[in-house]
């Protein structure tokens, strides 16, 4: 549709793939991701040995696995970022279909690993969480449907994408996984808003979310316990939130010192959901601010580059991926400081977790592919010989 309106804009002919990729990629965003992964390994060295000792593994068992999964994630990110938006869309559709089917059969063949929520498939040597791979695929598919609905005689893509979103949210709530459900709903809402949704509809959706939360509180003990714990002004010091809050308080501005923290010996999820508490205790507020700045840089730079994009599908998909990435990080850190109820959500590229790391690599690879510099048919492109 864009080419019909503005005309096709050819790129430099005959340029090899790698030089063209390096010239057009957002190097700042890619650098921030690499730094986050390095920080994750650093914090894994501090947080995972106590858990490895309790489970009878070598002290750096989880760090080695995180490094392995991280390398696979970075390879997936780089390969995906080299693809064209059309190829990304095609592969995302296939990945979404596979993840959707896996999510459907999760209640039958999945396991909860004693955590009270059936979210994983156990493969023996590893586990897979389908919802992590579903998120980037859903964003791309929903963006494609919404963009198609703006074409003349196009399909009712908005309605289809909403129905798909509701089906996914319902399956996630049944696990229960309210955090991922909210994240999927948020990603769809952002894309729908960017595509020109009326404010009245968005306000109505917000009201529906509040009503859904009230119903979940009344009918789900799992959800009610987390909300009650969040609203309780007195934090039980023997809970995960209590340990995390105390660790952040003890860390202060510069931390207690490398390896001197105590929260990693008390928190069972110190290397995953509450890894920011380990960072705050041992390295202080300084490292936490660095981590926040890195996530902010990724989101802001991606959105700024997408503002120049004329293709609606690319603009919607990139916006959904960037906002979902940033909000997931915000939720994880917000839980640790009691700004939000406990969600069981990882910190992208920092927390331990094979599914989270690899799916995050694919998602950021898609984002890098969508934010690559492309000729937009503008005067500056023509003067630079790109038009």
C-alpha positions as YAML, in Angstrom:
chain: A
units: angstrom
residues:
- id: 1
  name: UNK
  ca: [0.00, 0.00, 0.00]
- id: 2
  name: UNK
  ca: [2.84, 2.39, 0.84]
- id: 3
  name: UNK
  ca: [4.52, 1.74, -2.49]
- id: 4
  name: UNK
  ca: [1.25, 2.44, -4.32]
- id: 5
  name: UNK
  ca: [0.99, 5.85, -2.67]
- id: 6
  name: UNK
  ca: [4.62, 6.98, -2.51]
- id: 7
  name: UNK
  ca: [6.23, 4.81, -5.14]
- id: 8
  name: UNK
  ca: [8.84, 2.09, -4.64]
- id: 9
  name: UNK
  ca: [12.19, 3.40, -3.44]
- id: 10
  name: UNK
  ca: [15.08, 1.17, -4.50]
- id: 11
  name: UNK
  ca: [18.04, 0.69, -2.19]
- id: 12
  name: UNK
  ca: [21.64, 0.50, -3.26]
- id: 13
  name: UNK
  ca: [21.91, -2.29, -5.71]
- id: 14
  name: UNK
  ca: [24.48, -5.01, -5.30]
- id: 15
  name: UNK
  ca: [25.52, -4.04, -1.75]
- id: 16
  name: UNK
  ca: [26.47, -7.13, 0.30]
- id: 17
  name: UNK
  ca: [24.15, -8.15, 3.12]
- id: 18
  name: UNK
  ca: [26.53, -7.58, 6.05]
- id: 19
  name: UNK
  ca: [27.73, -4.07, 5.04]
- id: 20
  name: UNK
  ca: [24.12, -3.02, 4.35]
- id: 21
  name: UNK
  ca: [23.01, -4.48, 7.68]
- id: 22
  name: UNK
  ca: [25.79, -2.68, 9.57]
- id: 23
  name: UNK
  ca: [25.05, 0.62, 7.82]
- id: 24
  name: UNK
  ca: [21.32, 0.54, 8.56]
- id: 25
  name: UNK
  ca: [21.12, -1.10, 12.01]
- id: 26
  name: UNK
  ca: [20.57, 0.90, 15.20]
- id: 27
  name: UNK
  ca: [23.99, 0.36, 16.78]
- id: 28
  name: UNK
  ca: [23.06, 2.15, 20.02]
- id: 29
  name: UNK
  ca: [20.14, -0.17, 20.69]
- id: 30
  name: UNK
  ca: [22.21, -3.24, 19.89]
- id: 31
  name: UNK
  ca: [24.99, -2.00, 22.19]
- id: 32
  name: UNK
  ca: [22.52, -1.47, 25.04]
- id: 33
  name: UNK
  ca: [21.27, -5.05, 24.66]
- id: 34
  name: UNK
  ca: [24.82, -6.40, 24.80]
- id: 35
  name: UNK
  ca: [25.53, -4.37, 27.94]
- id: 36
  name: UNK
  ca: [22.35, -5.65, 29.58]
- id: 37
  name: UNK
  ca: [23.38, -9.22, 28.82]
- id: 38
  name: UNK
  ca: [26.82, -8.55, 30.35]
- id: 39
  name: UNK
  ca: [25.17, -7.12, 33.47]
- id: 40
  name: UNK
  ca: [22.96, -10.21, 33.64]
- id: 41
  name: UNK
  ca: [26.00, -12.49, 33.65]
- id: 42
  name: UNK
  ca: [27.65, -10.32, 36.32]
- id: 43
  name: UNK
  ca: [24.58, -10.50, 38.55]
- id: 44
  name: UNK
  ca: [24.22, -14.22, 37.82]
- id: 45
  name: UNK
  ca: [27.69, -14.77, 39.25]
- id: 46
  name: UNK
  ca: [26.46, -13.17, 42.48]
- id: 47
  name: UNK
  ca: [22.91, -14.55, 42.72]
- id: 48
  name: UNK
  ca: [22.97, -18.12, 41.40]
- id: 49
  name: UNK
  ca: [25.67, -19.98, 43.47]
- id: 50
  name: UNK
  ca: [23.44, -20.25, 46.59]
- id: 51
  name: UNK
  ca: [20.63, -21.81, 44.53]
- id: 52
  name: UNK
  ca: [23.09, -24.14, 42.77]
- id: 53
  name: UNK
  ca: [24.42, -25.24, 46.15]
- id: 54
  name: UNK
  ca: [20.92, -25.97, 47.46]
- id: 55
  name: UNK
  ca: [20.11, -28.03, 44.35]
- id: 56
  name: UNK
  ca: [23.39, -29.97, 44.42]
- id: 57
  name: UNK
  ca: [24.95, -28.39, 41.30]
- id: 58
  name: UNK
  ca: [28.32, -26.78, 40.69]
- id: 59
  name: UNK
  ca: [28.48, -23.19, 41.99]
- id: 60
  name: UNK
  ca: [28.29, -21.64, 38.51]
- id: 61
  name: UNK
  ca: [25.85, -24.14, 36.99]
- id: 62
  name: UNK
  ca: [23.15, -21.54, 36.36]
- id: 63
  name: UNK
  ca: [25.64, -18.94, 35.13]
- id: 64
  name: UNK
  ca: [26.98, -21.36, 32.54]
- id: 65
  name: UNK
  ca: [23.46, -22.16, 31.38]
- id: 66
  name: UNK
  ca: [22.62, -18.47, 31.24]
- id: 67
  name: UNK
  ca: [25.73, -17.84, 29.12]
- id: 68
  name: UNK
  ca: [24.71, -20.66, 26.76]
- id: 69
  name: UNK
  ca: [21.13, -19.44, 26.42]
- id: 70
  name: UNK
  ca: [22.40, -15.88, 26.08]
- id: 71
  name: UNK
  ca: [24.67, -16.77, 23.18]
- id: 72
  name: UNK
  ca: [21.76, -18.51, 21.45]
- id: 73
  name: UNK
  ca: [19.61, -15.43, 22.11]
- id: 74
  name: UNK
  ca: [22.21, -13.06, 20.65]
- id: 75
  name: UNK
  ca: [22.62, -15.26, 17.57]
- id: 76
  name: UNK
  ca: [18.84, -15.28, 17.12]
- id: 77
  name: UNK
  ca: [18.77, -11.50, 17.56]
- id: 78
  name: UNK
  ca: [21.50, -10.88, 14.97]
- id: 79
  name: UNK
  ca: [20.02, -13.27, 12.40]
- id: 80
  name: UNK
  ca: [16.52, -11.85, 12.82]
- id: 81
  name: UNK
  ca: [17.77, -8.27, 12.57]
- id: 82
  name: UNK
  ca: [19.25, -9.05, 9.14]
- id: 83
  name: UNK
  ca: [15.87, -10.09, 7.72]
- id: 84
  name: UNK
  ca: [13.54, -7.93, 5.71]
- id: 85
  name: UNK
  ca: [10.24, -6.89, 7.35]
- id: 86
  name: UNK
  ca: [8.38, -9.21, 4.98]
- id: 87
  name: UNK
  ca: [10.48, -12.22, 5.99]
- id: 88
  name: UNK
  ca: [10.15, -11.29, 9.67]
- id: 89
  name: UNK
  ca: [6.38, -11.19, 9.27]
- id: 90
  name: UNK
  ca: [6.24, -14.59, 7.57]
- id: 91
  name: UNK
  ca: [8.40, -16.28, 10.17]
- id: 92
  name: UNK
  ca: [6.53, -14.51, 12.98]
- id: 93
  name: UNK
  ca: [3.23, -15.94, 11.70]
- id: 94
  name: UNK
  ca: [4.68, -19.47, 11.73]
- id: 95
  name: UNK
  ca: [6.19, -18.96, 15.20]
- id: 96
  name: UNK
  ca: [2.93, -17.53, 16.49]
- id: 97
  name: UNK
  ca: [0.91, -20.50, 15.22]
- id: 98
  name: UNK
  ca: [3.33, -22.98, 16.83]
- id: 99
  name: UNK
  ca: [3.32, -21.08, 20.15]
- id: 100
  name: UNK
  ca: [-0.46, -20.72, 20.10]
- id: 101
  name: UNK
  ca: [-0.93, -24.47, 19.65]
- id: 102
  name: UNK
  ca: [1.59, -25.11, 22.43]
- id: 103
  name: UNK
  ca: [-0.35, -22.76, 24.70]
- id: 104
  name: UNK
  ca: [-3.61, -24.54, 23.94]
- id: 105
  name: UNK
  ca: [-2.21, -27.93, 25.00]
- id: 106
  name: UNK
  ca: [-0.31, -26.57, 27.99]
- id: 107
  name: UNK
  ca: [-3.01, -27.53, 30.57]
- id: 108
  name: UNK
  ca: [-2.77, -31.14, 29.35]
- id: 109
  name: UNK
  ca: [0.96, -31.67, 28.88]
- id: 110
  name: UNK
  ca: [2.47, -28.79, 30.90]
- id: 111
  name: UNK
  ca: [3.90, -28.65, 34.40]
- id: 112
  name: UNK
  ca: [4.03, -26.06, 37.17]
- id: 113
  name: UNK
  ca: [7.35, -27.11, 38.79]
- id: 114
  name: UNK
  ca: [5.65, -26.70, 42.16]
- id: 115
  name: UNK
  ca: [4.91, -22.99, 41.64]
- id: 116
  name: UNK
  ca: [1.14, -23.30, 41.36]
- id: 117
  name: UNK
  ca: [0.85, -22.15, 37.73]
- id: 118
  name: UNK
  ca: [1.11, -24.46, 34.70]
- id: 119
  name: UNK
  ca: [3.30, -22.39, 32.39]
- id: 120
  name: UNK
  ca: [6.04, -24.74, 31.16]
- id: 121
  name: UNK
  ca: [6.73, -27.84, 29.11]
- id: 122
  name: UNK
  ca: [9.39, -30.00, 30.73]
- id: 123
  name: UNK
  ca: [11.88, -31.46, 28.23]
- id: 124
  name: UNK
  ca: [14.05, -33.14, 30.84]
- id: 125
  name: UNK
  ca: [17.22, -31.20, 30.06]
- id: 126
  name: UNK
  ca: [15.37, -27.88, 29.90]
- id: 127
  name: UNK
  ca: [11.91, -26.32, 30.06]
- id: 128
  name: UNK
  ca: [10.01, -24.17, 27.56]
- id: 129
  name: UNK
  ca: [7.51, -21.43, 28.36]
- id: 130
  name: UNK
  ca: [5.29, -20.96, 25.27]
- id: 131
  name: UNK
  ca: [3.95, -17.56, 26.34]
- id: 132
  name: UNK
  ca: [7.42, -16.02, 26.02]
- id: 133
  name: UNK
  ca: [7.62, -16.99, 22.33]
- id: 134
  name: UNK
  ca: [3.98, -16.14, 21.75]
- id: 135
  name: UNK
  ca: [4.35, -12.45, 22.63]
- id: 136
  name: UNK
  ca: [6.59, -11.25, 19.76]
- id: 137
  name: UNK
  ca: [4.70, -13.39, 17.26]
- id: 138
  name: UNK
  ca: [1.37, -12.02, 18.43]
- id: 139
  name: UNK
  ca: [2.57, -8.42, 18.16]
- id: 140
  name: UNK
  ca: [3.64, -8.91, 14.54]
- id: 141
  name: UNK
  ca: [0.46, -10.79, 13.57]
- id: 142
  name: UNK
  ca: [-1.78, -8.21, 15.28]
- id: 143
  name: UNK
  ca: [0.11, -5.34, 13.62]
- id: 144
  name: UNK
  ca: [-0.32, -7.04, 10.24]
- id: 145
  name: UNK
  ca: [-4.07, -7.45, 10.77]
- id: 146
  name: UNK
  ca: [-4.57, -3.88, 12.01]
- id: 147
  name: UNK
  ca: [-2.52, -2.44, 9.13]
- id: 148
  name: UNK
  ca: [-4.49, -4.54, 6.62]
- id: 149
  name: UNK
  ca: [-7.76, -3.14, 7.96]
- id: 150
  name: UNK
  ca: [-6.71, 0.35, 6.77]
- id: 151
  name: UNK
  ca: [-6.44, -0.74, 3.16]
- id: 152
  name: UNK
  ca: [-9.29, -0.24, 0.74]
- id: 153
  name: UNK
  ca: [-11.62, -3.25, 0.94]
- id: 154
  name: UNK
  ca: [-9.29, -4.66, 3.59]
- id: 155
  name: UNK
  ca: [-10.34, -7.33, 6.08]
- id: 156
  name: UNK
  ca: [-11.77, -6.47, 9.53]
- id: 157
  name: UNK
  ca: [-8.28, -6.79, 10.96]
- id: 158
  name: UNK
  ca: [-8.95, -4.79, 14.12]
- id: 159
  name: UNK
  ca: [-11.77, -7.10, 15.14]
- id: 160
  name: UNK
  ca: [-9.75, -10.21, 14.29]
- id: 161
  name: UNK
  ca: [-6.72, -8.98, 16.22]
- id: 162
  name: UNK
  ca: [-8.91, -8.17, 19.24]
- id: 163
  name: UNK
  ca: [-10.50, -11.63, 19.15]
- id: 164
  name: UNK
  ca: [-7.05, -13.20, 18.95]
- id: 165
  name: UNK
  ca: [-5.86, -11.06, 21.87]
- id: 166
  name: UNK
  ca: [-8.84, -12.06, 24.02]
- id: 167
  name: UNK
  ca: [-8.29, -15.76, 23.27]
- id: 168
  name: UNK
  ca: [-4.65, -15.51, 24.36]
- id: 169
  name: UNK
  ca: [-5.49, -13.49, 27.47]
- id: 170
  name: UNK
  ca: [-8.13, -16.05, 28.47]
- id: 171
  name: UNK
  ca: [-5.67, -18.96, 28.14]
- id: 172
  name: UNK
  ca: [-3.01, -17.09, 30.12]
- id: 173
  name: UNK
  ca: [-5.46, -16.24, 32.90]
- id: 174
  name: UNK
  ca: [-6.42, -19.92, 33.17]
- id: 175
  name: UNK
  ca: [-2.78, -20.94, 33.90]
- id: 176
  name: UNK
  ca: [-2.89, -18.53, 35.88]
- id: 177
  name: UNK
  ca: [-0.42, -15.98, 34.47]
- id: 178
  name: UNK
  ca: [-1.98, -12.56, 34.96]
- id: 179
  name: UNK
  ca: [1.28, -10.73, 34.32]
- id: 180
  name: UNK
  ca: [1.75, -12.07, 30.80]
- id: 181
  name: UNK
  ca: [-1.96, -11.60, 30.12]
- id: 182
  name: UNK
  ca: [-1.72, -7.91, 31.04]
- id: 183
  name: UNK
  ca: [1.40, -7.56, 28.91]
- id: 184
  name: UNK
  ca: [-0.28, -9.06, 25.82]
- id: 185
  name: UNK
  ca: [-3.34, -6.84, 26.34]
- id: 186
  name: UNK
  ca: [-1.12, -3.79, 26.77]
- id: 187
  name: UNK
  ca: [0.82, -4.55, 23.58]
- id: 188
  name: UNK
  ca: [-2.38, -4.83, 21.57]
- id: 189
  name: UNK
  ca: [-3.78, -1.65, 23.15]
- id: 190
  name: UNK
  ca: [-0.67, 0.36, 22.24]
- id: 191
  name: UNK
  ca: [-0.82, -0.74, 18.60]
- id: 192
  name: UNK
  ca: [-4.55, -0.08, 18.45]
- id: 193
  name: UNK
  ca: [-3.98, 3.40, 19.88]
- id: 194
  name: UNK
  ca: [-1.19, 4.21, 17.41]
- id: 195
  name: UNK
  ca: [-3.43, 3.02, 14.55]
- id: 196
  name: UNK
  ca: [-5.99, 5.67, 15.50]
- id: 197
  name: UNK
  ca: [-8.37, 4.11, 18.03]
- id: 198
  name: UNK
  ca: [-11.00, 6.46, 19.53]
- id: 199
  name: UNK
  ca: [-10.34, 7.47, 23.12]
- id: 200
  name: UNK
  ca: [-13.82, 6.39, 24.20]
- id: 201
  name: UNK
  ca: [-13.03, 2.82, 23.18]
- id: 202
  name: UNK
  ca: [-9.70, 2.86, 25.03]
- id: 203
  name: UNK
  ca: [-11.38, 4.18, 28.19]
- id: 204
  name: UNK
  ca: [-13.96, 1.42, 27.89]
- id: 205
  name: UNK
  ca: [-11.18, -1.16, 27.57]
- id: 206
  name: UNK
  ca: [-9.51, 0.21, 30.70]
- id: 207
  name: UNK
  ca: [-12.80, -0.16, 32.55]
- id: 208
  name: UNK
  ca: [-13.13, -3.73, 31.31]
- id: 209
  name: UNK
  ca: [-9.63, -4.50, 32.60]
- id: 210
  name: UNK
  ca: [-10.56, -3.14, 36.04]
- id: 211
  name: UNK
  ca: [-13.75, -5.23, 36.04]
- id: 212
  name: UNK
  ca: [-11.74, -8.29, 35.01]
- id: 213
  name: UNK
  ca: [-9.33, -7.65, 37.87]
- id: 214
  name: UNK
  ca: [-12.22, -7.52, 40.34]
- id: 215
  name: UNK
  ca: [-13.59, -10.81, 39.03]
- id: 216
  name: UNK
  ca: [-10.15, -12.41, 39.22]
- id: 217
  name: UNK
  ca: [-9.74, -11.20, 42.80]
- id: 218
  name: UNK
  ca: [-13.09, -12.78, 43.74]
- id: 219
  name: UNK
  ca: [-12.51, -16.11, 41.99]
- id: 220
  name: UNK
  ca: [-8.75, -16.75, 42.10]
- id: 221
  name: UNK
  ca: [-6.96, -17.41, 45.39]
- id: 222
  name: UNK
  ca: [-3.61, -17.06, 43.59]
- id: 223
  name: UNK
  ca: [-4.52, -13.56, 42.37]
- id: 224
  name: UNK
  ca: [-6.14, -12.51, 45.64]
- id: 225
  name: UNK
  ca: [-3.07, -13.49, 47.72]
- id: 226
  name: UNK
  ca: [-0.81, -11.34, 45.58]
- id: 227
  name: UNK
  ca: [-3.13, -8.34, 45.69]
- id: 228
  name: UNK
  ca: [-3.59, -8.66, 49.46]
- id: 229
  name: UNK
  ca: [0.16, -8.88, 49.94]
- id: 230
  name: UNK
  ca: [0.65, -5.77, 47.83]
- id: 231
  name: UNK
  ca: [-2.01, -3.73, 49.64]
- id: 232
  name: UNK
  ca: [-0.89, -4.79, 53.11]
- id: 233
  name: UNK
  ca: [1.08, -1.85, 54.61]
- id: 234
  name: UNK
  ca: [3.13, -4.24, 56.74]
- id: 235
  name: UNK
  ca: [5.58, -6.28, 54.68]
- id: 236
  name: UNK
  ca: [6.28, -9.73, 56.07]
- id: 237
  name: UNK
  ca: [10.11, -9.84, 56.25]
- id: 238
  name: UNK
  ca: [10.08, -13.59, 55.55]
- id: 239
  name: UNK
  ca: [8.40, -13.23, 52.13]
- id: 240
  name: UNK
  ca: [10.13, -12.62, 48.81]
- id: 241
  name: UNK
  ca: [8.93, -9.02, 48.76]
- id: 242
  name: UNK
  ca: [10.17, -8.57, 52.32]
- id: 243
  name: UNK
  ca: [13.64, -9.88, 51.48]
- id: 244
  name: UNK
  ca: [13.81, -7.79, 48.29]
- id: 245
  name: UNK
  ca: [12.68, -4.59, 50.01]
- id: 246
  name: UNK
  ca: [15.25, -5.04, 52.77]
- id: 247
  name: UNK
  ca: [18.02, -5.75, 50.24]
- id: 248
  name: UNK
  ca: [17.28, -2.58, 48.30]
- id: 249
  name: UNK
  ca: [17.26, -0.58, 51.54]
- id: 250
  name: UNK
  ca: [20.58, -2.08, 52.67]
- id: 251
  name: UNK
  ca: [22.26, -1.41, 49.32]
- id: 252
  name: UNK
  ca: [21.92, 2.34, 49.49]
- id: 253
  name: UNK
  ca: [23.71, 4.40, 46.83]
- id: 254
  name: UNK
  ca: [26.88, 2.35, 46.26]
- id: 255
  name: UNK
  ca: [25.92, -1.11, 47.60]
- id: 256
  name: UNK
  ca: [27.42, -3.29, 50.29]
- id: 257
  name: UNK
  ca: [30.13, -4.65, 47.97]
- id: 258
  name: UNK
  ca: [30.58, -7.40, 45.42]
- id: 259
  name: UNK
  ca: [29.70, -10.79, 46.93]
- id: 260
  name: UNK
  ca: [28.74, -9.25, 50.29]
- id: 261
  name: UNK
  ca: [24.97, -9.34, 49.80]
- id: 262
  name: UNK
  ca: [22.70, -11.63, 51.82]
- id: 263
  name: UNK
  ca: [19.42, -11.57, 49.88]
- id: 264
  name: UNK
  ca: [20.64, -14.22, 47.41]
- id: 265
  name: UNK
  ca: [20.74, -16.74, 50.27]
- id: 266
  name: UNK
  ca: [17.11, -16.10, 51.19]
- id: 267
  name: UNK
  ca: [15.29, -15.48, 47.90]
- id: 268
  name: UNK
  ca: [14.48, -18.61, 45.86]
- id: 269
  name: UNK
  ca: [14.02, -16.42, 42.74]
- id: 270
  name: UNK
  ca: [17.02, -14.16, 43.30]
- id: 271
  name: UNK
  ca: [18.44, -15.07, 39.89]
- id: 272
  name: UNK
  ca: [15.17, -14.53, 38.00]
- id: 273
  name: UNK
  ca: [12.24, -12.38, 39.15]
- id: 274
  name: UNK
  ca: [14.14, -10.48, 41.88]
- id: 275
  name: UNK
  ca: [17.56, -10.10, 40.33]
- id: 276
  name: UNK
  ca: [17.28, -6.31, 40.52]
- id: 277
  name: UNK
  ca: [17.25, -6.69, 44.33]
- id: 278
  name: UNK
  ca: [20.64, -8.42, 44.13]
- id: 279
  name: UNK
  ca: [21.92, -5.58, 41.94]
- id: 280
  name: UNK
  ca: [20.62, -2.95, 44.37]
- id: 281
  name: UNK
  ca: [22.10, -4.67, 47.44]
- id: 282
  name: UNK
  ca: [25.59, -5.41, 46.12]
- id: 283
  name: UNK
  ca: [26.10, -2.56, 43.64]
- id: 284
  name: UNK
  ca: [23.69, 0.05, 44.94]
- id: 285
  name: UNK
  ca: [21.36, 2.52, 43.29]
- id: 286
  name: UNK
  ca: [24.06, 3.41, 40.76]
- id: 287
  name: UNK
  ca: [23.80, 0.11, 38.89]
- id: 288
  name: UNK
  ca: [20.00, 0.16, 39.08]
- id: 289
  name: UNK
  ca: [19.96, 3.59, 37.44]
- id: 290
  name: UNK
  ca: [22.32, 2.32, 34.73]
- id: 291
  name: UNK
  ca: [19.97, -0.59, 34.01]
- id: 292
  name: UNK
  ca: [16.96, 1.75, 33.86]
- id: 293
  name: UNK
  ca: [18.85, 4.08, 31.50]
- id: 294
  name: UNK
  ca: [19.72, 1.19, 29.17]
- id: 295
  name: UNK
  ca: [16.08, 0.08, 28.90]
- id: 296
  name: UNK
  ca: [14.98, 3.68, 28.40]
- id: 297
  name: UNK
  ca: [17.54, 4.14, 25.64]
- id: 298
  name: UNK
  ca: [16.33, 1.05, 23.78]
- id: 299
  name: UNK
  ca: [12.66, 2.07, 23.92]
- id: 300
  name: UNK
  ca: [13.12, 5.78, 23.17]
- id: 301
  name: UNK
  ca: [15.55, 5.28, 20.28]
- id: 302
  name: UNK
  ca: [13.31, 2.62, 18.73]
- id: 303
  name: UNK
  ca: [10.23, 4.83, 18.94]
- id: 304
  name: UNK
  ca: [12.10, 7.81, 17.49]
- id: 305
  name: UNK
  ca: [13.26, 5.78, 14.50]
- id: 306
  name: UNK
  ca: [9.75, 4.37, 14.01]
- id: 307
  name: UNK
  ca: [8.29, 7.88, 13.90]
- id: 308
  name: UNK
  ca: [9.96, 8.35, 10.49]
- id: 309
  name: UNK
  ca: [8.58, 5.07, 9.14]
- id: 310
  name: UNK
  ca: [5.78, 5.39, 6.56]
- id: 311
  name: UNK
  ca: [4.82, 1.71, 6.39]
- id: 312
  name: UNK
  ca: [1.97, 1.24, 8.87]
- id: 313
  name: UNK
  ca: [2.72, -2.43, 9.53]
- id: 314
  name: UNK
  ca: [6.36, -1.71, 10.41]
- id: 315
  name: UNK
  ca: [5.38, 1.25, 12.57]
- id: 316
  name: UNK
  ca: [2.75, -0.69, 14.51]
- id: 317
  name: UNK
  ca: [4.80, -3.86, 14.97]
- id: 318
  name: UNK
  ca: [7.91, -1.95, 16.05]
- id: 319
  name: UNK
  ca: [5.93, 0.19, 18.49]
- id: 320
  name: UNK
  ca: [4.27, -2.85, 20.03]
- id: 321
  name: UNK
  ca: [7.58, -4.69, 20.46]
- id: 322
  name: UNK
  ca: [9.38, -1.67, 21.92]
- id: 323
  name: UNK
  ca: [6.63, -0.79, 24.39]
- id: 324
  name: UNK
  ca: [6.12, -4.39, 25.48]
- id: 325
  name: UNK
  ca: [9.88, -4.75, 26.05]
- id: 326
  name: UNK
  ca: [10.02, -1.59, 28.16]
- id: 327
  name: UNK
  ca: [6.88, -2.34, 30.18]
- id: 328
  name: UNK
  ca: [8.10, -5.86, 31.02]
- id: 329
  name: UNK
  ca: [11.28, -4.36, 32.47]
- id: 330
  name: UNK
  ca: [9.25, -1.74, 34.34]
- id: 331
  name: UNK
  ca: [6.93, -4.40, 35.82]
- id: 332
  name: UNK
  ca: [9.85, -6.55, 37.00]
- id: 333
  name: UNK
  ca: [11.58, -3.65, 38.75]
- id: 334
  name: UNK
  ca: [8.28, -2.23, 40.02]
- id: 335
  name: UNK
  ca: [7.47, -5.51, 41.78]
- id: 336
  name: UNK
  ca: [10.85, -5.51, 43.56]
- id: 337
  name: UNK
  ca: [10.21, -2.07, 45.08]
- id: 338
  name: UNK
  ca: [6.51, -2.79, 45.82]
- id: 339
  name: UNK
  ca: [5.15, -0.36, 43.25]
- id: 340
  name: UNK
  ca: [3.26, -3.27, 41.66]
- id: 341
  name: UNK
  ca: [1.87, -6.62, 42.86]
- id: 342
  name: UNK
  ca: [4.06, -9.70, 42.34]
- id: 343
  name: UNK
  ca: [3.84, -10.85, 38.72]
- id: 344
  name: UNK
  ca: [6.48, -13.56, 38.21]
- id: 345
  name: UNK
  ca: [8.02, -11.75, 35.24]
- id: 346
  name: UNK
  ca: [11.69, -11.77, 34.24]
- id: 347
  name: UNK
  ca: [13.92, -8.77, 33.56]
- id: 348
  name: UNK
  ca: [14.77, -8.97, 29.82]
- id: 349
  name: UNK
  ca: [18.36, -10.09, 29.11]
- id: 350
  name: UNK
  ca: [19.30, -9.81, 32.80]
- id: 351
  name: UNK
  ca: [17.28, -12.51, 34.56]
- id: 352
  name: UNK
  ca: [18.10, -16.20, 34.22]
- id: 353
  name: UNK
  ca: [15.78, -18.19, 31.96]
- id: 354
  name: UNK
  ca: [16.25, -19.94, 28.64]
- id: 355
  name: UNK
  ca: [12.79, -19.18, 27.21]
- id: 356
  name: UNK
  ca: [12.95, -15.56, 28.34]
- id: 357
  name: UNK
  ca: [16.44, -14.99, 26.90]
- id: 358
  name: UNK
  ca: [15.88, -16.65, 23.53]
- id: 359
  name: UNK
  ca: [12.40, -15.19, 23.04]
- id: 360
  name: UNK
  ca: [13.77, -11.80, 24.07]
- id: 361
  name: UNK
  ca: [16.55, -12.15, 21.51]
- id: 362
  name: UNK
  ca: [14.02, -12.91, 18.78]
- id: 363
  name: UNK
  ca: [11.80, -9.98, 19.84]
- id: 364
  name: UNK
  ca: [14.66, -7.46, 19.88]
- id: 365
  name: UNK
  ca: [15.94, -8.88, 16.59]
- id: 366
  name: UNK
  ca: [12.51, -8.15, 15.09]
- id: 367
  name: UNK
  ca: [12.63, -4.65, 16.59]
- id: 368
  name: UNK
  ca: [16.09, -4.03, 15.10]
- id: 369
  name: UNK
  ca: [14.86, -5.28, 11.72]
- id: 370
  name: UNK
  ca: [11.89, -2.91, 11.82]
- id: 371
  name: UNK
  ca: [13.97, 0.10, 12.93]
- id: 372
  name: UNK
  ca: [16.71, -0.26, 10.32]
- id: 373
  name: UNK
  ca: [17.25, 2.88, 8.24]
- id: 374
  name: UNK
  ca: [15.23, 2.69, 5.02]
- id: 375
  name: UNK
  ca: [14.66, 5.16, 2.19]
- id: 376
  name: UNK
  ca: [11.31, 6.86, 2.75]
- id: 377
  name: UNK
  ca: [11.19, 8.68, -0.58]
- id: 378
  name: UNK
  ca: [12.14, 11.99, 1.05]
- id: 379
  name: UNK
  ca: [14.35, 14.70, -0.45]
- id: 380
  name: UNK
  ca: [17.23, 13.83, 1.88]
- id: 381
  name: UNK
  ca: [17.21, 10.22, 0.65]
- id: 382
  name: UNK
  ca: [17.39, 11.39, -2.96]
- id: 383
  name: UNK
  ca: [20.27, 13.79, -2.28]
- id: 384
  name: UNK
  ca: [22.20, 11.03, -0.51]
- id: 385
  name: UNK
  ca: [21.77, 8.77, -3.53]
- id: 386
  name: UNK
  ca: [19.39, 6.40, -1.73]
- id: 387
  name: UNK
  ca: [16.36, 7.28, -3.77]
...
